C-alpha cells in the first residue's frame, strides 16, 4: 500500500472538469513530481488532496485512511503538510509567528522549539529575519518561510506547489537543494512543478498531467530521456 | 471650560462607540462581512442588564453586566450559526442583506417581548462625579467609567490577539482562510469565537451606553450601532487601534457638533464624515493596503 493513493479522481469547477479520472501513488520516502503546463490541473490536484477543494468522485487515502470525510484543517495533524502555490505566508505576521502557526496543531511544546531550531538551521536567513514581518521578505525568502512553516508540523509527507515559481535562478537551485535535504531526512515529497527540468532532477518518479489527465508516468530518469517529454516540457 | 467639558464628554461617548466598533471591525477582519445586527445586540445586552439589575433579579451591576455578556455571547454565536454560516460561499451582498434582516428580526423580537414603551434604565455606575477647577468641570461617573472600560477592553483585546494561540489563529484566518486551514486552524470555530467576543463587547457597550443615555427601547441599538460602524470605517475597518481612534473621533465630532454647530445637525455631521472618508480615504486612518510581492 502506498502512503498516498489517489484513485479515479474527478474534480469540477462548475461545469468545467478540471481533473479527469486521475490515479497516482506516492510511496513512503519517495519524491514524486507532478509536471505539466499551466492549467493542466496540478494545483487543483493538490488542493483536492488536502481538502481545500471537494472531489466530485474518486478516492484519496493517506496511510490507507480515506480522506473524503476529513475536513481540510484536520489533514495536517495526520502528517500531511501543504506548501501552497504563491507561498501564502501570513504577510502581516512575523517570520517567527508564521513558523509557530505551522506547529498550530502540535502540543509537544519542547519539541516545537527543537523543530524551530532545525528550520532555522536549514534556512539561516529566516533566523536572521525572525522578527521581520513576512510581507517584507523577498519572494525567495517567503518561499523558504512557506517551506519552513510546513516543516514545523513535522510532516511525514509534504506537498509542494510550484516552489520555484517567480524565483531567481539562484533561489531555484537553493530551493531544490532543500527538497533533496527534506527527502534525505526521510520525508516523502509530492512536488508540483512547471520547471520540469529541475523537478525531474530531484524526483524518483513523475506523472505528466495534461488538461486534467495523466498522459504519462514513470521513473524520473526515464522521463527525462523520453522524446515527447523532452520536446513538450524540457525545451530540448 | 465649556469646551474642555464637551471634549471629555465626546471622548467618553466615543469610548463607547469604540467598544462597539471593535465588534464590527473584528467580525469584518475575520469573517469579511459587515454584521449590521451588531447594534441590536447592544440593545439586547441593555435589556439583559436592565432585567437582571433592576427589573427582575436586583443583582449587583457588575454581575448583571456579566450575565448580559454571557447572554449576548450565546446570541452572537447563534446568529452566526443560523444566519451567516450557511452563506459562507454566498456573495457579500447576500450576507449584507441577511445581516440587515437579522437586525430587524432582533428589533421586532424585542418589541414583542419587552413592548413598545421605553423603559428607564438604571445606571450600572455608582462612582461619584469628579469635580475639577472648583466645580467648573464635572465629569460624571458614567463618563469616566466609559473611558476607563474602553481602554481596558482595547488593551485586553490587543494582548489576547498578540499573545494567545487563538488570537494568532484569528489573525491567520483574517489574512488567508485557505492557508490557515493548511496550518490546522478550524476556520468555522475561529469565526464563532470572533462573534462571541464581539457580542460580549456589545453587552458591555450596551450597559455603558444605556447608563449614559438611560432610555431603553427596541431601537436603542440602531443609532450607536451605525455610528460605531462609521467609527470603524473612519479608523480603518479591520484595525483594532483604528476602531479605538475612529470611535473617539466620532464621539468628539458628535458632541462638539451638537454643542457648537447645531443639535439637530449633529448626527448629520457624523454621517457626512462617513461620506467624506469613503470619498477621499476609503481605507480609513489606519487601514492598510497589502502589496503582493513576487
XYZ file of C-alpha atoms in Angstrom:
530
model
C 0.000 0.000 0.000
C 1.330 3.396 -0.960
C 1.455 6.192 1.586
C -0.750 8.481 -0.504
C -3.116 6.862 -3.001
C -5.327 8.753 -5.415
C -7.821 6.667 -7.380
C -10.114 7.752 -10.243
C -10.254 11.341 -9.037
C -12.614 13.766 -10.768
C -12.839 17.453 -9.883
C -15.140 20.070 -11.382
C -15.204 23.855 -11.377
C -18.878 24.409 -12.075
C -19.433 22.608 -15.352
C -15.785 22.507 -16.321
C -13.992 19.310 -15.479
C -10.540 20.221 -14.204
C -9.392 16.730 -13.244
C -10.372 13.738 -15.337
C -10.180 10.375 -13.664
C -6.608 10.507 -12.485
C -4.873 7.940 -10.294
C -1.422 8.060 -8.768
C 0.608 6.810 -5.818
C 3.249 8.300 -3.602
C 5.283 5.760 -1.649
C 6.982 6.329 1.668
C 10.340 8.079 1.258
C 9.859 8.968 -2.406
C 9.936 12.306 -4.167
C 7.183 12.183 -6.778
C 6.796 15.015 -9.264
C 3.605 16.085 -10.969
C 4.641 18.029 -14.033
C 2.663 19.729 -16.730
C 1.855 23.063 -18.298
C -0.028 25.941 -16.736
C -3.679 24.945 -16.337
C -3.050 21.197 -16.544
C -4.674 20.698 -13.118
C -1.623 20.303 -10.904
C -2.657 22.811 -8.234
C -6.260 21.574 -8.346
C -4.985 18.073 -7.636
C -3.049 19.193 -4.571
C -5.935 21.314 -3.300
C -8.245 18.328 -3.580
C -5.787 16.068 -1.748
C -5.614 18.424 1.252
C -9.345 19.105 1.242
C -9.345 22.735 0.114
C -11.423 21.646 -2.887
C -14.094 18.948 -2.954
C -13.765 15.931 -5.240
C -16.721 15.010 -7.427
C -15.756 11.349 -7.282
C -12.800 9.138 -6.626
C -10.858 8.127 -3.572
C -7.897 9.664 -1.768
C -6.244 7.729 1.045
C -3.353 8.575 3.355
C -1.857 5.508 5.048
C -4.972 3.653 3.947
C -7.303 6.168 5.624
C -9.996 7.651 3.405
C -9.743 11.454 3.358
C -13.214 12.065 1.880
C -14.805 12.975 5.217
C -11.755 14.660 6.739
C -12.055 18.473 6.829
C -9.094 20.467 5.494
C -7.957 21.639 8.943
C -7.600 18.045 10.197
C -5.243 16.958 7.411
C -2.074 18.488 8.798
C -2.325 16.601 12.095
C -2.475 13.370 10.071
C 1.072 14.087 8.942
C 0.497 15.756 5.585
C 1.636 19.355 5.091
C 0.976 21.511 2.032
C 3.169 24.371 0.805
C 0.649 26.228 -1.342
C 1.232 27.904 -4.671
C 2.269 31.528 -4.303
C 3.684 30.842 -0.812
C 0.669 32.312 1.003
C 2.664 33.264 4.074
C 0.787 35.400 6.623
C 2.113 38.719 5.400
C 1.271 40.859 8.437
C 2.779 38.397 10.919
C 6.436 37.993 11.800
C 8.589 35.181 10.460
C 8.558 33.669 13.942
C 4.750 33.811 14.211
C 4.372 32.232 10.783
C 6.595 29.357 11.843
C 4.732 28.944 15.130
C 1.452 28.755 13.209
C 2.979 25.892 11.239
C 3.045 23.966 14.513
C -0.524 25.008 15.381
C -1.870 21.502 15.973
C 1.149 20.244 17.908
C 1.011 20.015 21.686
C 4.641 18.993 22.377
C 5.936 22.427 23.401
C 9.557 21.422 23.926
C 9.831 19.579 20.651
C 8.305 22.535 18.796
C 11.352 24.529 19.924
C 13.580 21.760 18.518
C 11.721 21.898 15.197
C 12.180 25.661 15.165
C 15.922 25.235 15.636
C 16.003 22.698 12.799
C 14.124 25.028 10.468
C 16.493 27.870 11.361
C 19.410 25.541 10.641
C 18.028 24.695 7.189
C 17.085 28.311 6.483
C 19.620 30.575 8.238
C 18.085 33.581 6.524
C 14.806 33.006 8.362
C 16.699 33.068 11.648
C 18.246 36.416 10.763
C 14.824 37.773 9.932
C 12.810 36.037 12.605
C 11.231 39.262 13.899
C 10.659 40.762 10.468
C 7.119 40.972 9.082
C 6.712 38.220 6.465
C 5.229 40.561 3.865
C 8.516 42.439 3.660
C 10.574 39.347 2.759
C 11.732 38.774 -0.796
C 9.960 36.152 -2.901
C 12.681 33.570 -2.300
C 12.669 34.207 1.430
C 8.898 33.897 1.501
C 9.192 30.543 -0.267
C 11.656 29.412 2.384
C 9.279 30.618 5.073
C 6.388 28.699 3.499
C 8.527 25.549 3.418
C 9.791 26.090 6.959
C 6.239 26.692 8.126
C 5.144 23.367 6.613
C 8.110 21.570 8.209
C 7.060 22.941 11.614
C 4.145 20.491 11.582
C 6.687 17.622 11.483
C 5.053 16.143 8.398
C 5.626 12.629 7.112
C 4.597 13.775 3.649
C 4.850 17.280 2.282
C 3.080 18.594 -0.824
C 4.853 21.442 -2.609
C 3.137 23.559 -5.207
C 5.428 25.373 -7.643
C 8.173 26.168 -5.124
C 10.361 27.645 -7.865
C 7.717 29.951 -9.323
C 8.871 33.535 -9.813
C 12.239 32.993 -8.152
C 15.686 33.978 -9.364
C 17.831 31.076 -10.670
C 19.980 31.241 -7.544
C 16.968 30.737 -5.300
C 15.629 27.972 -7.553
C 18.829 25.993 -7.033
C 18.679 26.608 -3.302
C 15.042 25.516 -3.067
C 15.778 22.263 -4.900
C 18.763 21.601 -2.623
C 16.382 21.930 0.305
C 13.936 19.484 -1.276
C 16.800 16.977 -1.556
C 17.608 17.565 2.089
C 13.987 17.047 3.132
C 13.980 13.757 1.236
C 17.267 12.664 2.801
C 15.708 13.165 6.220
C 13.063 10.596 5.301
C 10.152 12.882 4.494
C 8.046 11.944 1.496
C 7.506 14.697 -1.077
C 4.852 15.264 -3.727
C 6.187 18.051 -5.904
C 4.177 20.024 -8.410
C 6.303 21.974 -10.887
C 6.244 23.761 -14.193
C 10.012 23.676 -14.091
C 10.067 20.067 -15.294
C 13.814 20.019 -15.715
C 14.511 20.764 -12.073
C 11.626 18.622 -10.861
C 12.832 15.530 -12.746
C 16.314 16.027 -11.327
C 15.153 15.705 -7.714
C 12.251 13.281 -8.240
C 12.310 9.490 -8.138
C 9.181 9.167 -10.217
C 6.927 11.559 -12.077
C 3.479 11.860 -13.597
C 2.792 14.105 -16.579
C -0.505 15.945 -16.393
C -2.131 17.436 -19.486
C -5.547 19.159 -19.429
C -6.645 17.229 -16.367
C -5.417 13.793 -17.447
C -2.303 11.827 -16.630
C -0.788 11.099 -20.020
C 2.466 9.524 -18.917
C 4.267 8.306 -15.845
C 7.471 6.553 -14.917
C 10.901 6.891 -13.380
C 12.144 10.456 -13.477
C 15.332 9.444 -15.309
C 13.350 7.609 -17.997
C 11.005 10.546 -18.479
C 13.947 12.891 -18.762
C 15.140 10.910 -21.753
C 11.706 10.469 -23.275
C 11.441 12.232 -26.617
C 7.892 13.552 -26.064
C 8.681 14.875 -22.565
C 11.858 16.491 -23.798
C 10.008 18.220 -26.608
C 6.989 19.373 -24.635
C 8.403 20.160 -21.208
C 12.166 20.295 -21.227
C 12.559 22.613 -24.190
C 15.012 20.261 -25.858
C -14.032 75.381 30.364
C -17.171 74.595 28.438
C -15.048 73.321 25.598
C -12.977 71.063 27.854
C -16.114 69.647 29.378
C -17.593 68.965 25.935
C -14.350 67.388 24.846
C -14.364 64.999 27.800
C -17.975 64.077 27.135
C -17.093 63.486 23.474
C -14.215 61.230 24.412
C -16.475 59.305 26.729
C -19.231 58.800 24.175
C -16.528 57.971 21.645
C -15.128 55.348 24.003
C -18.473 53.563 23.921
C -18.527 53.808 20.129
C -15.018 52.369 20.163
C -16.108 49.286 22.112
C -18.959 48.750 19.625
C -16.686 49.453 16.660
C -14.322 46.720 17.874
C -17.105 44.200 17.315
C -17.694 45.462 13.777
C -14.034 45.582 12.929
C -13.145 42.142 14.315
C -16.007 40.417 12.537
C -15.165 42.278 9.338
C -11.483 41.418 9.639
C -12.089 37.723 10.157
C -15.390 36.827 8.509
C -15.120 39.602 5.850
C -18.699 40.672 6.486
C -20.488 43.701 7.926
C -22.639 42.475 10.761
C -25.309 45.164 10.771
C -27.145 43.299 13.519
C -24.297 44.181 15.869
C -26.018 47.364 17.070
C -29.119 45.424 18.057
C -27.052 43.042 20.166
C -26.223 46.183 22.212
C -29.936 46.703 22.787
C -30.435 43.054 23.807
C -27.441 43.442 26.146
C -29.063 46.560 27.578
C -32.298 44.662 28.289
C -30.409 41.820 29.970
C -28.651 44.290 32.259
C -31.972 46.027 32.948
C -33.761 42.769 33.751
C -31.064 41.340 35.972
C -30.135 44.525 37.831
C -33.310 46.494 38.335
C -36.393 44.842 36.920
C -36.343 41.193 37.963
C -33.362 39.940 39.905
C -31.891 43.033 41.624
C -28.363 41.743 41.207
C -25.308 43.983 41.672
C -24.393 45.910 38.485
C -21.165 44.052 37.721
C -22.902 40.699 37.971
C -25.765 41.808 35.729
C -23.291 43.051 33.121
C -21.615 39.635 33.256
C -24.985 37.932 32.734
C -25.657 40.207 29.758
C -22.225 39.345 28.346
C -22.926 35.623 28.579
C -26.391 36.066 27.043
C -25.054 38.190 24.165
C -22.205 35.744 23.540
C -24.701 32.931 23.132
C -26.881 35.173 20.963
C -23.918 36.164 18.770
C -22.774 32.582 18.230
C -26.352 31.519 17.471
C -26.882 34.321 14.941
C -23.639 33.399 13.211
C -24.527 29.715 13.101
C -28.100 30.125 11.863
C -27.929 33.206 9.646
C -24.357 33.693 8.398
C -22.621 30.312 8.339
C -24.854 28.866 5.586
C -23.860 31.895 3.474
C -20.111 31.398 3.751
C -19.795 30.956 -0.002
C -22.538 33.433 -0.970
C -21.928 36.914 -2.364
C -21.186 39.686 0.118
C -24.431 41.408 -0.894
C -26.451 38.360 0.191
C -24.674 38.354 3.550
C -25.209 42.100 3.981
C -28.933 41.833 3.317
C -29.153 38.896 5.724
C -27.419 40.972 8.389
C -29.971 43.761 7.917
C -32.682 41.111 8.169
C -31.225 39.830 11.443
C -31.132 43.417 12.692
C -34.862 43.910 12.079
C -35.562 40.461 13.478
C -33.859 41.334 16.776
C -35.618 44.711 16.972
C -39.014 43.145 16.431
C -38.412 40.222 18.765
C -37.506 42.787 21.416
C -40.678 44.715 20.583
C -42.761 41.575 21.124
C -41.037 40.567 24.347
C -40.380 43.922 26.025
C -43.141 46.013 24.484
C -43.110 49.340 22.685
C -42.831 51.561 25.740
C -39.303 52.705 26.525
C -38.044 51.731 29.964
C -35.854 53.851 32.184
C -32.505 52.232 32.601
C -30.837 52.454 35.978
C -27.178 53.300 35.593
C -24.749 50.486 36.372
C -22.226 53.077 37.521
C -22.185 54.114 41.179
C -18.890 56.024 41.144
C -19.310 59.680 42.173
C -18.712 62.518 39.750
C -15.279 64.102 39.608
C -15.173 67.874 40.048
C -12.315 69.819 38.501
C -11.394 73.517 38.629
C -13.592 74.251 41.658
C -16.565 72.535 40.112
C -16.342 74.319 36.782
C -15.987 70.927 35.107
C -17.986 67.994 36.374
C -17.150 64.565 34.997
C -19.911 62.104 35.768
C -19.150 58.586 36.953
C -20.619 57.214 33.704
C -18.266 59.398 31.682
C -15.096 58.295 33.444
C -16.116 54.627 33.635
C -16.796 54.526 29.876
C -13.317 55.880 29.156
C -11.550 53.522 31.571
C -13.505 50.454 30.471
C -12.868 51.063 26.776
C -9.137 51.495 27.384
C -9.072 48.228 29.319
C -11.043 46.481 26.582
C -8.677 47.624 23.838
C -5.586 46.649 25.826
C -7.093 43.295 26.778
C -8.151 42.526 23.234
C -4.796 43.524 21.746
C -2.973 41.314 24.246
C -5.350 38.438 23.551
C -4.712 38.660 19.814
C -0.950 39.157 20.103
C -0.216 36.674 22.865
C -2.617 33.749 22.605
C -2.745 30.906 20.132
C -6.412 31.627 19.425
C -5.544 35.261 18.735
C -2.842 34.245 16.273
C -5.309 31.878 14.617
C -7.709 34.810 14.235
C -5.020 36.859 12.500
C -4.184 33.933 10.217
C -7.842 33.412 9.290
C -8.299 37.123 8.607
C -5.410 37.028 6.145
C -5.910 33.756 4.307
C -8.565 31.207 5.213
C -7.140 28.511 2.948
C -3.595 28.811 4.276
C -4.988 28.928 7.823
C -6.729 25.607 7.221
C -3.486 24.115 5.976
C -1.972 25.047 9.365
C -4.741 23.034 11.032
C -6.814 26.041 12.093
C -10.555 25.416 12.253
C -11.912 28.435 10.372
C -15.542 27.982 11.447
C -14.571 27.741 15.094
C -12.388 30.846 14.785
C -15.239 32.840 13.234
C -17.526 31.628 16.030
C -15.056 32.834 18.669
C -14.864 36.206 16.928
C -18.631 36.613 17.064
C -18.594 35.556 20.709
C -16.031 38.221 21.628
C -17.740 40.916 19.548
C -21.101 40.181 21.158
C -19.683 40.157 24.688
C -18.224 43.586 23.951
C -21.628 44.689 22.644
C -23.116 43.780 26.028
C -20.531 45.941 27.794
C -21.250 48.756 25.339
C -24.976 48.306 25.959
C -24.508 48.719 29.703
C -22.316 51.804 29.239
C -24.496 53.425 26.582
C -27.738 52.905 28.473
C -26.105 54.202 31.658
C -25.207 57.424 29.847
C -28.491 57.690 27.880
C -30.910 55.878 30.162
C -33.810 55.267 27.793
C -34.068 51.715 26.550
C -36.344 50.509 23.771
C -36.162 48.094 20.877
C -34.444 50.572 18.538
C -31.912 51.801 21.099
C -29.029 49.917 19.491
C -29.577 51.129 15.940
C -28.088 54.626 16.189
C -24.966 53.845 18.260
C -24.527 50.766 16.052
C -24.456 52.738 12.826
C -22.261 55.445 14.363
C -19.813 52.838 15.595
C -19.780 51.407 12.081
C -18.854 54.896 10.866
C -16.129 54.936 13.522
C -14.792 51.575 12.357
C -14.615 52.821 8.762
C -13.086 56.100 9.915
C -10.320 54.307 11.809
C -9.781 51.737 9.069
C -12.071 48.732 9.193
C -10.260 45.598 10.306
C -7.878 47.514 12.561
C -8.293 47.355 16.351
C -6.416 50.562 17.216
C -8.275 52.098 14.268
C -11.613 51.283 15.909
C -10.458 52.988 19.096
C -9.237 56.136 17.319
C -12.239 56.242 14.989
C -14.649 55.758 17.888
C -13.205 58.577 19.943
C -13.056 60.957 16.961
C -16.671 60.253 16.028
C -17.747 60.793 19.653
C -15.871 64.089 19.841
C -17.207 65.261 16.474
C -20.747 64.420 17.535
C -20.592 66.189 20.905
C -18.717 69.253 19.604
C -21.064 69.432 16.612
C -24.016 69.309 18.974
C -22.526 71.988 21.250
C -21.204 74.461 18.698
C -22.935 73.870 15.375
C -26.410 72.502 15.758
C -28.179 69.981 17.935
C -30.332 68.862 15.054
C -27.436 68.535 12.650
C -25.071 66.622 14.973
C -25.986 63.208 13.548
C -25.857 64.527 10.002
C -22.333 65.795 10.649
C -21.263 62.341 11.832
C -22.583 60.705 8.682
C -21.134 63.459 6.491
C -17.798 62.370 7.944
C -18.527 58.808 6.749
C -19.262 60.076 3.234
C -16.087 62.164 3.173
C -13.921 59.250 4.316
C -15.411 56.945 1.720
C -14.734 59.592 -0.917
C -11.181 60.555 -0.008
C -9.650 57.789 2.088
C -11.750 54.631 1.848
C -9.166 52.635 3.816
C -9.571 54.934 6.854
C -6.907 56.331 9.158
C -5.099 53.088 9.949
C -6.454 50.916 7.146
C -3.745 49.336 5.087
C -3.316 48.111 1.591
C -1.298 44.951 1.215
C 1.128 44.836 -1.643
C 1.781 41.405 -3.049
C 5.412 40.578 -3.512
C 6.932 38.382 -6.177
